[in-house]
Amino acid sequence: MRADGSHYTILIRVDRMARLFNSLDPTPFRERDLDDDAERFIVEWAQEAPANVPIEIVIQLPKEEANTESEQTVTHAVQHNFEGRAAQANRELRELLREGRRALIIGIPILAFSLIASRMVNNLSGAAAFSRVISESLLIFGWVANWRALEIFLYGWWPIARRRALYRRLASSSVTVLWN
């Protein structure tokens, strides 16, 4: 992996083109998923790339497999794989945000009820220790009911959005095939 001023290069050496692809995927090469190890290798190195530099993926294959169709197949398959991963991450993000909205729809009324009930307990009972415990417990219950929604909207969506951006970046990266 090398980074010069113009681009960040990820170099993959493969002894057979078929090793680049998932052997359990029955679809033609153009639509096939990358092998898990190959994809993980590319993603890990891409995470190290500076954000403002384009990524170039260089795949070295044996000369015996050299032809124009193989080069186009590999290029298309790599880009297709990461486009699919970006779409999958986008679906995950939408589902997570949908779950956050559902949790909020449930949590906000519970919080409102808890705040009102806590205030009522305080007003009716005064400063008694038992009523104070009940009042604080109601407040805690109301905030705990919103825990999942807050976790999603404050922290949960960032990793998925970053992964989606990385996959989009890889899908738009230039793919070069070299024959050795």
Short mmCIF file of N, CA and C in Angstrom, two decimals:
data_model
loop_
_atom_site.label_atom_id
_atom_site.label_comp_id
_atom_site.label_asym_id
_atom_site.label_seq_id
_atom_site.Cartn_x
_atom_site.Cartn_y
_atom_site.Cartn_z
N MET A 1 0.84 -1.15 0.00
CA MET A 1 0.00 0.00 0.00
C MET A 1 0.89 1.22 0.00
N ARG A 2 0.60 2.09 -0.90
CA ARG A 2 1.44 3.27 -1.00
C ARG A 2 0.54 4.47 -1.23
N ALA A 3 0.98 5.55 -0.67
CA ALA A 3 0.24 6.80 -0.86
C ALA A 3 1.22 7.83 -1.40
N ASP A 4 0.95 8.29 -2.60
CA ASP A 4 1.69 9.45 -3.07
C ASP A 4 0.71 10.62 -3.03
N GLY A 5 1.09 11.76 -3.50
CA GLY A 5 0.23 12.93 -3.40
C GLY A 5 -1.06 12.82 -4.18
N SER A 6 -1.10 11.98 -5.23
CA SER A 6 -2.26 11.96 -6.11
C SER A 6 -3.28 10.88 -5.78
N HIS A 7 -2.84 9.75 -5.21
CA HIS A 7 -3.78 8.68 -4.88
C HIS A 7 -3.16 7.70 -3.87
N TYR A 8 -4.01 6.89 -3.31
CA TYR A 8 -3.61 5.86 -2.35
C TYR A 8 -3.83 4.52 -3.03
N THR A 9 -2.79 3.72 -3.15
CA THR A 9 -2.86 2.47 -3.88
C THR A 9 -2.96 1.28 -2.94
N ILE A 10 -3.91 0.42 -3.22
CA ILE A 10 -4.04 -0.86 -2.51
C ILE A 10 -3.68 -1.93 -3.52
N LEU A 11 -2.65 -2.71 -3.22
CA LEU A 11 -2.14 -3.72 -4.13
C LEU A 11 -2.52 -5.11 -3.63
N ILE A 12 -3.13 -5.89 -4.53
CA ILE A 12 -3.52 -7.27 -4.20
C ILE A 12 -2.88 -8.19 -5.22
N ARG A 13 -2.15 -9.19 -4.73
CA ARG A 13 -1.57 -10.21 -5.61
C ARG A 13 -2.35 -11.50 -5.43
N VAL A 14 -2.83 -12.03 -6.56
CA VAL A 14 -3.63 -13.25 -6.52
C VAL A 14 -3.05 -14.22 -7.54
N ASP A 15 -2.93 -15.51 -7.16
CA ASP A 15 -2.35 -16.47 -8.10
C ASP A 15 -3.35 -17.01 -9.13
N ARG A 16 -4.64 -16.82 -8.86
CA ARG A 16 -5.70 -17.19 -9.82
C ARG A 16 -6.84 -16.21 -9.64
N MET A 17 -7.47 -15.81 -10.73
CA MET A 17 -8.57 -14.86 -10.67
C MET A 17 -9.71 -15.41 -9.80
N ALA A 18 -9.96 -16.71 -9.86
CA ALA A 18 -11.05 -17.30 -9.10
C ALA A 18 -10.89 -17.10 -7.60
N ARG A 19 -9.65 -16.97 -7.11
CA ARG A 19 -9.43 -16.78 -5.67
C ARG A 19 -9.89 -15.41 -5.19
N LEU A 20 -10.08 -14.51 -6.10
CA LEU A 20 -10.53 -13.17 -5.76
C LEU A 20 -12.02 -13.16 -5.37
N PHE A 21 -12.74 -14.19 -5.80
CA PHE A 21 -14.19 -14.22 -5.61
C PHE A 21 -14.61 -15.28 -4.61
N ASN A 22 -15.78 -15.07 -4.03
CA ASN A 22 -16.36 -16.00 -3.08
C ASN A 22 -16.71 -17.28 -3.83
N SER A 23 -16.12 -18.39 -3.43
CA SER A 23 -16.32 -19.65 -4.15
C SER A 23 -17.73 -20.22 -3.97
N LEU A 24 -18.44 -19.78 -2.95
CA LEU A 24 -19.80 -20.29 -2.71
C LEU A 24 -20.87 -19.49 -3.44
N ASP A 25 -20.48 -18.40 -4.07
CA ASP A 25 -21.43 -17.54 -4.78
C ASP A 25 -21.63 -18.09 -6.19
N PRO A 26 -22.85 -18.52 -6.55
CA PRO A 26 -23.07 -19.16 -7.85
C PRO A 26 -23.27 -18.19 -9.02
N THR A 27 -23.31 -16.90 -8.77
CA THR A 27 -23.57 -15.95 -9.85
C THR A 27 -22.34 -15.78 -10.74
N PRO A 28 -22.53 -15.26 -11.94
CA PRO A 28 -21.38 -15.04 -12.83
C PRO A 28 -20.39 -14.06 -12.21
N PHE A 29 -19.14 -14.09 -12.70
CA PHE A 29 -18.07 -13.27 -12.13
C PHE A 29 -18.46 -11.81 -11.99
N ARG A 30 -19.14 -11.25 -12.98
CA ARG A 30 -19.46 -9.82 -12.93
C ARG A 30 -20.28 -9.44 -11.71
N GLU A 31 -21.16 -10.32 -11.26
CA GLU A 31 -22.02 -10.01 -10.11
C GLU A 31 -21.57 -10.69 -8.83
N ARG A 32 -20.52 -11.45 -8.88
CA ARG A 32 -20.09 -12.21 -7.70
C ARG A 32 -19.53 -11.32 -6.62
N ASP A 33 -19.68 -11.79 -5.40
CA ASP A 33 -19.08 -11.10 -4.26
C ASP A 33 -17.59 -11.44 -4.22
N LEU A 34 -16.83 -10.52 -3.69
CA LEU A 34 -15.42 -10.79 -3.47
C LEU A 34 -15.27 -11.82 -2.36
N ASP A 35 -14.17 -12.52 -2.39
CA ASP A 35 -13.84 -13.43 -1.31
C ASP A 35 -13.76 -12.62 -0.01
N ASP A 36 -14.20 -13.21 1.09
CA ASP A 36 -14.22 -12.49 2.37
C ASP A 36 -12.84 -11.95 2.74
N ASP A 37 -11.80 -12.76 2.53
CA ASP A 37 -10.45 -12.31 2.88
C ASP A 37 -9.99 -11.17 1.98
N ALA A 38 -10.31 -11.27 0.69
CA ALA A 38 -9.92 -10.20 -0.24
C ALA A 38 -10.64 -8.90 0.12
N GLU A 39 -11.94 -9.01 0.40
CA GLU A 39 -12.70 -7.81 0.77
C GLU A 39 -12.18 -7.20 2.06
N ARG A 40 -11.93 -8.03 3.06
CA ARG A 40 -11.42 -7.55 4.34
C ARG A 40 -10.07 -6.85 4.15
N PHE A 41 -9.21 -7.43 3.31
CA PHE A 41 -7.91 -6.84 3.02
C PHE A 41 -8.07 -5.44 2.42
N ILE A 42 -8.93 -5.34 1.43
CA ILE A 42 -9.16 -4.05 0.76
C ILE A 42 -9.73 -3.03 1.75
N VAL A 43 -10.72 -3.44 2.51
CA VAL A 43 -11.38 -2.52 3.45
C VAL A 43 -10.40 -2.05 4.53
N GLU A 44 -9.61 -2.97 5.07
CA GLU A 44 -8.67 -2.58 6.12
C GLU A 44 -7.65 -1.57 5.62
N TRP A 45 -7.16 -1.78 4.40
CA TRP A 45 -6.20 -0.82 3.86
C TRP A 45 -6.88 0.49 3.47
N ALA A 46 -8.10 0.41 3.01
CA ALA A 46 -8.83 1.63 2.64
C ALA A 46 -9.11 2.50 3.87
N GLN A 47 -9.30 1.87 5.01
CA GLN A 47 -9.52 2.62 6.24
C GLN A 47 -8.29 3.45 6.61
N GLU A 48 -7.13 3.02 6.17
CA GLU A 48 -5.88 3.73 6.45
C GLU A 48 -5.64 4.88 5.48
N ALA A 49 -6.37 4.91 4.38
CA ALA A 49 -6.16 5.92 3.34
C ALA A 49 -6.56 7.30 3.84
N PRO A 50 -5.78 8.31 3.48
CA PRO A 50 -6.18 9.68 3.83
C PRO A 50 -7.53 10.01 3.18
N ALA A 51 -8.35 10.74 3.88
CA ALA A 51 -9.71 11.02 3.41
C ALA A 51 -9.76 11.87 2.14
N ASN A 52 -8.75 12.68 1.92
CA ASN A 52 -8.80 13.60 0.78
C ASN A 52 -8.06 13.08 -0.46
N VAL A 53 -7.65 11.81 -0.44
CA VAL A 53 -6.90 11.24 -1.56
C VAL A 53 -7.72 10.09 -2.16
N PRO A 54 -7.87 10.07 -3.50
CA PRO A 54 -8.61 8.97 -4.12
C PRO A 54 -7.89 7.63 -3.94
N ILE A 55 -8.68 6.57 -3.92
CA ILE A 55 -8.13 5.22 -3.76
C ILE A 55 -8.03 4.55 -5.12
N GLU A 56 -6.93 3.85 -5.32
CA GLU A 56 -6.74 3.04 -6.51
C GLU A 56 -6.50 1.61 -6.04
N ILE A 57 -7.24 0.67 -6.60
CA ILE A 57 -7.06 -0.74 -6.28
C ILE A 57 -6.35 -1.39 -7.46
N VAL A 58 -5.18 -1.96 -7.19
CA VAL A 58 -4.39 -2.63 -8.23
C VAL A 58 -4.38 -4.11 -7.91
N ILE A 59 -4.87 -4.91 -8.87
CA ILE A 59 -4.94 -6.36 -8.69
C ILE A 59 -3.96 -7.00 -9.67
N GLN A 60 -3.01 -7.75 -9.11
CA GLN A 60 -2.04 -8.45 -9.94
C GLN A 60 -2.49 -9.90 -10.12
N LEU A 61 -2.64 -10.29 -11.40
CA LEU A 61 -3.08 -11.64 -11.75
C LEU A 61 -2.03 -12.29 -12.66
N PRO A 62 -2.04 -13.62 -12.74
CA PRO A 62 -1.07 -14.29 -13.61
C PRO A 62 -1.35 -14.03 -15.09
N LYS A 63 -0.27 -14.00 -15.89
CA LYS A 63 -0.39 -13.72 -17.32
C LYS A 63 -1.26 -14.75 -18.04
N GLU A 64 -1.30 -15.97 -17.54
CA GLU A 64 -2.08 -17.02 -18.19
C GLU A 64 -3.57 -16.67 -18.29
N GLU A 65 -4.05 -15.85 -17.41
CA GLU A 65 -5.47 -15.48 -17.40
C GLU A 65 -5.72 -14.13 -18.09
N ALA A 66 -4.69 -13.58 -18.71
CA ALA A 66 -4.78 -12.24 -19.28
C ALA A 66 -5.67 -12.20 -20.51
N ASN A 67 -6.66 -11.35 -20.48
CA ASN A 67 -7.46 -10.97 -21.64
C ASN A 67 -8.31 -9.78 -21.25
N THR A 68 -8.81 -9.08 -22.23
CA THR A 68 -9.58 -7.87 -21.99
C THR A 68 -10.85 -8.15 -21.19
N GLU A 69 -11.48 -9.26 -21.49
CA GLU A 69 -12.73 -9.60 -20.79
C GLU A 69 -12.47 -9.86 -19.31
N SER A 70 -11.38 -10.54 -18.98
CA SER A 70 -11.04 -10.79 -17.57
C SER A 70 -10.80 -9.49 -16.82
N GLU A 71 -10.11 -8.57 -17.47
CA GLU A 71 -9.83 -7.28 -16.85
C GLU A 71 -11.14 -6.52 -16.56
N GLN A 72 -12.03 -6.49 -17.53
CA GLN A 72 -13.31 -5.82 -17.34
C GLN A 72 -14.15 -6.52 -16.28
N THR A 73 -14.08 -7.86 -16.27
CA THR A 73 -14.84 -8.63 -15.29
C THR A 73 -14.38 -8.31 -13.88
N VAL A 74 -13.08 -8.31 -13.67
CA VAL A 74 -12.54 -8.03 -12.33
C VAL A 74 -12.89 -6.60 -11.90
N THR A 75 -12.69 -5.66 -12.79
CA THR A 75 -12.99 -4.25 -12.48
C THR A 75 -14.45 -4.08 -12.11
N HIS A 76 -15.33 -4.62 -12.93
CA HIS A 76 -16.76 -4.51 -12.67
C HIS A 76 -17.14 -5.22 -11.38
N ALA A 77 -16.59 -6.41 -11.15
CA ALA A 77 -16.94 -7.19 -9.96
C ALA A 77 -16.54 -6.47 -8.68
N VAL A 78 -15.35 -5.86 -8.66
CA VAL A 78 -14.90 -5.15 -7.46
C VAL A 78 -15.82 -3.96 -7.18
N GLN A 79 -16.10 -3.18 -8.22
CA GLN A 79 -16.98 -2.02 -8.03
C GLN A 79 -18.40 -2.46 -7.65
N HIS A 80 -18.90 -3.51 -8.29
CA HIS A 80 -20.23 -4.03 -7.99
C HIS A 80 -20.31 -4.52 -6.54
N ASN A 81 -19.26 -5.19 -6.09
CA ASN A 81 -19.23 -5.70 -4.71
C ASN A 81 -19.37 -4.56 -3.71
N PHE A 82 -18.61 -3.49 -3.90
CA PHE A 82 -18.65 -2.40 -2.93
C PHE A 82 -19.90 -1.54 -3.09
N GLU A 83 -20.46 -1.46 -4.28
CA GLU A 83 -21.76 -0.79 -4.45
C GLU A 83 -22.82 -1.56 -3.65
N GLY A 84 -22.75 -2.89 -3.72
CA GLY A 84 -23.69 -3.71 -2.96
C GLY A 84 -23.52 -3.54 -1.46
N ARG A 85 -22.28 -3.48 -1.01
CA ARG A 85 -22.01 -3.27 0.42
C ARG A 85 -22.51 -1.89 0.88
N ALA A 86 -22.33 -0.88 0.03
CA ALA A 86 -22.81 0.46 0.38
C ALA A 86 -24.33 0.47 0.47
N ALA A 87 -24.99 -0.21 -0.46
CA ALA A 87 -26.46 -0.30 -0.43
C ALA A 87 -26.93 -1.05 0.82
N GLN A 88 -26.21 -2.10 1.18
CA GLN A 88 -26.54 -2.86 2.38
C GLN A 88 -26.37 -1.98 3.63
N ALA A 89 -25.29 -1.23 3.70
CA ALA A 89 -25.08 -0.34 4.84
C ALA A 89 -26.16 0.74 4.89
N ASN A 90 -26.58 1.21 3.73
CA ASN A 90 -27.65 2.20 3.67
C ASN A 90 -28.96 1.62 4.22
N ARG A 91 -29.25 0.38 3.85
CA ARG A 91 -30.46 -0.29 4.39
C ARG A 91 -30.35 -0.46 5.90
N GLU A 92 -29.17 -0.85 6.39
CA GLU A 92 -28.96 -1.00 7.83
C GLU A 92 -29.19 0.33 8.55
N LEU A 93 -28.68 1.40 7.97
CA LEU A 93 -28.82 2.72 8.58
C LEU A 93 -30.29 3.14 8.62
N ARG A 94 -31.00 2.95 7.52
CA ARG A 94 -32.43 3.29 7.50
C ARG A 94 -33.19 2.48 8.53
N GLU A 95 -32.88 1.18 8.65
CA GLU A 95 -33.58 0.34 9.62
C GLU A 95 -33.24 0.77 11.06
N LEU A 96 -32.00 1.11 11.31
CA LEU A 96 -31.61 1.57 12.65
C LEU A 96 -32.33 2.86 13.01
N LEU A 97 -32.39 3.81 12.07
CA LEU A 97 -33.09 5.07 12.34
C LEU A 97 -34.59 4.85 12.51
N ARG A 98 -35.15 3.90 11.76
CA ARG A 98 -36.57 3.55 11.93
C ARG A 98 -36.79 2.98 13.33
N GLU A 99 -35.89 2.12 13.77
CA GLU A 99 -35.98 1.56 15.12
C GLU A 99 -35.86 2.68 16.16
N GLY A 100 -34.99 3.65 15.93
CA GLY A 100 -34.83 4.78 16.84
C GLY A 100 -36.11 5.61 16.93
N ARG A 101 -36.76 5.82 15.77
CA ARG A 101 -38.03 6.58 15.79
C ARG A 101 -39.11 5.81 16.56
N ARG A 102 -39.17 4.48 16.35
CA ARG A 102 -40.15 3.68 17.10
C ARG A 102 -39.88 3.76 18.60
N ALA A 103 -38.61 3.66 18.98
CA ALA A 103 -38.26 3.73 20.40
C ALA A 103 -38.61 5.10 20.96
N LEU A 104 -38.45 6.14 20.17
CA LEU A 104 -38.79 7.49 20.61
C LEU A 104 -40.30 7.66 20.76
N ILE A 105 -41.05 7.09 19.84
CA ILE A 105 -42.51 7.17 19.90
C ILE A 105 -43.03 6.49 21.17
N ILE A 106 -42.36 5.43 21.59
CA ILE A 106 -42.74 4.75 22.83
C ILE A 106 -42.18 5.49 24.04
N GLY A 107 -40.93 5.94 23.95
CA GLY A 107 -40.24 6.51 25.10
C GLY A 107 -40.71 7.88 25.53
N ILE A 108 -41.04 8.74 24.59
CA ILE A 108 -41.45 10.12 24.94
C ILE A 108 -42.73 10.12 25.79
N PRO A 109 -43.79 9.40 25.41
CA PRO A 109 -44.97 9.38 26.29
C PRO A 109 -44.68 8.79 27.67
N ILE A 110 -43.81 7.78 27.70
CA ILE A 110 -43.46 7.20 29.01
C ILE A 110 -42.71 8.23 29.85
N LEU A 111 -41.81 8.98 29.23
CA LEU A 111 -41.09 10.02 29.95
C LEU A 111 -42.06 11.10 30.44
N ALA A 112 -42.99 11.51 29.60
CA ALA A 112 -43.98 12.53 30.00
C ALA A 112 -44.80 12.01 31.18
N PHE A 113 -45.28 10.78 31.08
CA PHE A 113 -46.04 10.18 32.18
C PHE A 113 -45.20 10.13 33.45
N SER A 114 -43.94 9.73 33.33
CA SER A 114 -43.05 9.62 34.50
C SER A 114 -42.81 10.97 35.15
N LEU A 115 -42.61 12.01 34.34
CA LEU A 115 -42.40 13.35 34.89
C LEU A 115 -43.64 13.85 35.62
N ILE A 116 -44.80 13.64 35.01
CA ILE A 116 -46.06 14.07 35.64
C ILE A 116 -46.32 13.29 36.92
N ALA A 117 -46.14 11.98 36.85
CA ALA A 117 -46.37 11.13 38.03
C ALA A 117 -45.38 11.48 39.15
N SER A 118 -44.14 11.74 38.80
CA SER A 118 -43.13 12.10 39.80
C SER A 118 -43.52 13.41 40.49
N ARG A 119 -43.96 14.38 39.71
CA ARG A 119 -44.38 15.67 40.26
C ARG A 119 -45.60 15.48 41.17
N MET A 120 -46.53 14.64 40.74
CA MET A 120 -47.73 14.39 41.55
C MET A 120 -47.36 13.73 42.88
N VAL A 121 -46.46 12.77 42.85
CA VAL A 121 -46.03 12.11 44.09
C VAL A 121 -45.38 13.12 45.02
N ASN A 122 -44.56 13.99 44.48
CA ASN A 122 -43.91 15.03 45.30
C ASN A 122 -44.93 15.99 45.91
N ASN A 123 -45.90 16.41 45.10
CA ASN A 123 -46.91 17.35 45.57
C ASN A 123 -47.83 16.74 46.62
N LEU A 124 -48.19 15.47 46.45
CA LEU A 124 -49.12 14.83 47.37
C LEU A 124 -48.46 14.37 48.66
N SER A 125 -47.21 13.96 48.60
CA SER A 125 -46.57 13.35 49.76
C SER A 125 -45.62 14.26 50.50
N GLY A 126 -45.21 15.34 49.88
CA GLY A 126 -44.27 16.23 50.55
C GLY A 126 -42.86 15.69 50.48
N ALA A 127 -42.13 15.87 51.57
CA ALA A 127 -40.71 15.52 51.59
C ALA A 127 -40.43 14.18 52.24
N ALA A 128 -41.42 13.32 52.37
CA ALA A 128 -41.20 12.01 53.00
C ALA A 128 -40.19 11.21 52.18
N ALA A 129 -39.37 10.41 52.88
CA ALA A 129 -38.30 9.65 52.23
C ALA A 129 -38.86 8.65 51.22
N PHE A 130 -39.94 7.97 51.60
CA PHE A 130 -40.52 6.97 50.70
C PHE A 130 -41.05 7.61 49.42
N SER A 131 -41.72 8.75 49.55
CA SER A 131 -42.24 9.43 48.36
C SER A 131 -41.10 9.96 47.49
N ARG A 132 -40.02 10.34 48.11
CA ARG A 132 -38.84 10.80 47.35
C ARG A 132 -38.26 9.65 46.52
N VAL A 133 -38.19 8.47 47.11
CA VAL A 133 -37.70 7.28 46.39
C VAL A 133 -38.62 6.97 45.21
N ILE A 134 -39.91 7.01 45.43
CA ILE A 134 -40.88 6.73 44.35
C ILE A 134 -40.73 7.78 43.25
N SER A 135 -40.64 9.04 43.63
CA SER A 135 -40.53 10.13 42.67
C SER A 135 -39.27 9.97 41.81
N GLU A 136 -38.13 9.71 42.42
CA GLU A 136 -36.87 9.55 41.68
C GLU A 136 -36.92 8.29 40.82
N SER A 137 -37.54 7.23 41.32
CA SER A 137 -37.66 6.00 40.54
C SER A 137 -38.48 6.23 39.27
N LEU A 138 -39.53 7.02 39.38
CA LEU A 138 -40.34 7.35 38.20
C LEU A 138 -39.53 8.14 37.17
N LEU A 139 -38.73 9.08 37.64
CA LEU A 139 -37.88 9.85 36.73
C LEU A 139 -36.86 8.95 36.02
N ILE A 140 -36.23 8.09 36.79
CA ILE A 140 -35.25 7.15 36.21
C ILE A 140 -35.93 6.25 35.19
N PHE A 141 -37.10 5.75 35.52
CA PHE A 141 -37.85 4.90 34.60
C PHE A 141 -38.14 5.62 33.29
N GLY A 142 -38.53 6.88 33.37
CA GLY A 142 -38.83 7.66 32.18
C GLY A 142 -37.61 7.83 31.28
N TRP A 143 -36.46 8.08 31.87
CA TRP A 143 -35.24 8.26 31.06
C TRP A 143 -34.73 6.92 30.52
N VAL A 144 -34.87 5.87 31.31
CA VAL A 144 -34.45 4.54 30.83
C VAL A 144 -35.32 4.11 29.64
N ALA A 145 -36.58 4.49 29.64
CA ALA A 145 -37.47 4.16 28.53
C ALA A 145 -37.00 4.81 27.23
N ASN A 146 -36.22 5.86 27.32
CA ASN A 146 -35.69 6.56 26.15
C ASN A 146 -34.23 6.20 25.84
N TRP A 147 -33.68 5.30 26.59
CA TRP A 147 -32.27 4.95 26.46
C TRP A 147 -31.92 4.50 25.05
N ARG A 148 -32.67 3.58 24.50
CA ARG A 148 -32.36 3.01 23.18
C ARG A 148 -32.43 4.09 22.10
N ALA A 149 -33.47 4.91 22.14
CA ALA A 149 -33.59 5.97 21.13
C ALA A 149 -32.41 6.94 21.23
N LEU A 150 -32.05 7.33 22.43
CA LEU A 150 -30.92 8.25 22.60
C LEU A 150 -29.62 7.61 22.14
N GLU A 151 -29.44 6.33 22.44
CA GLU A 151 -28.23 5.62 22.01
C GLU A 151 -28.14 5.61 20.48
N ILE A 152 -29.26 5.33 19.83
CA ILE A 152 -29.27 5.28 18.36
C ILE A 152 -28.98 6.65 17.77
N PHE A 153 -29.69 7.67 18.22
CA PHE A 153 -29.56 9.00 17.60
C PHE A 153 -28.28 9.73 17.99
N LEU A 154 -27.69 9.39 19.13
CA LEU A 154 -26.45 10.05 19.52
C LEU A 154 -25.20 9.31 19.05
N TYR A 155 -25.25 7.97 19.08
CA TYR A 155 -24.03 7.20 18.82
C TYR A 155 -24.17 6.07 17.79
N GLY A 156 -25.30 5.42 17.75
CA GLY A 156 -25.45 4.18 16.99
C GLY A 156 -25.31 4.29 15.49
N TRP A 157 -25.68 5.41 14.92
CA TRP A 157 -25.70 5.51 13.47
C TRP A 157 -24.35 5.88 12.87
N TRP A 158 -23.44 6.46 13.63
CA TRP A 158 -22.15 6.91 13.11
C TRP A 158 -21.33 5.79 12.47
N PRO A 159 -21.14 4.65 13.15
CA PRO A 159 -20.30 3.60 12.53
C PRO A 159 -20.87 3.10 11.20
N ILE A 160 -22.18 3.00 11.11
CA ILE A 160 -22.78 2.53 9.86
C ILE A 160 -22.61 3.57 8.77
N ALA A 161 -22.78 4.84 9.10
CA ALA A 161 -22.60 5.91 8.11
C ALA A 161 -21.15 5.97 7.63
N ARG A 162 -20.20 5.76 8.54
CA ARG A 162 -18.78 5.75 8.14
C ARG A 162 -18.48 4.56 7.22
N ARG A 163 -19.03 3.39 7.58
CA ARG A 163 -18.82 2.20 6.75
C ARG A 163 -19.44 2.39 5.37
N ARG A 164 -20.63 2.98 5.31
CA ARG A 164 -21.29 3.26 4.03
C ARG A 164 -20.45 4.20 3.18
N ALA A 165 -19.90 5.23 3.80
CA ALA A 165 -19.06 6.19 3.07
C ALA A 165 -17.79 5.50 2.54
N LEU A 166 -17.21 4.62 3.34
CA LEU A 166 -16.02 3.90 2.88
C LEU A 166 -16.36 2.99 1.70
N TYR A 167 -17.48 2.27 1.79
CA TYR A 167 -17.88 1.40 0.68
C TYR A 167 -18.17 2.22 -0.58
N ARG A 168 -18.80 3.36 -0.43
CA ARG A 168 -19.05 4.22 -1.59
C ARG A 168 -17.74 4.70 -2.20
N ARG A 169 -16.81 5.02 -1.34
CA ARG A 169 -15.49 5.45 -1.82
C ARG A 169 -14.79 4.32 -2.56
N LEU A 170 -14.89 3.10 -2.03
CA LEU A 170 -14.27 1.95 -2.71
C LEU A 170 -14.99 1.64 -4.02
N ALA A 171 -16.31 1.78 -4.04
CA ALA A 171 -17.07 1.52 -5.27
C ALA A 171 -16.68 2.49 -6.37
N SER A 172 -16.31 3.70 -6.01
CA SER A 172 -15.94 4.69 -7.02
C SER A 172 -14.43 4.74 -7.28
N SER A 173 -13.68 3.90 -6.59
CA SER A 173 -12.23 3.90 -6.78
C SER A 173 -11.87 3.30 -8.14
N SER A 174 -10.70 3.67 -8.62
CA SER A 174 -10.26 3.09 -9.89
C SER A 174 -9.67 1.71 -9.60
N VAL A 175 -9.98 0.77 -10.47
CA VAL A 175 -9.49 -0.60 -10.34
C VAL A 175 -8.61 -0.89 -11.56
N THR A 176 -7.39 -1.29 -11.30
CA THR A 176 -6.46 -1.61 -12.37
C THR A 176 -6.02 -3.06 -12.22
N VAL A 177 -5.96 -3.76 -13.35
CA VAL A 177 -5.50 -5.15 -13.34
C VAL A 177 -4.15 -5.19 -14.04
N LEU A 178 -3.17 -5.77 -13.34
CA LEU A 178 -1.84 -5.97 -13.90
C LEU A 178 -1.61 -7.46 -14.10
N TRP A 179 -0.96 -7.82 -15.16
CA TRP A 179 -0.70 -9.23 -15.46
C TRP A 179 0.77 -9.53 -15.24
N ASN A 180 1.07 -10.47 -14.36
CA ASN A 180 2.46 -10.85 -14.04
C ASN A 180 2.75 -12.24 -14.56
#
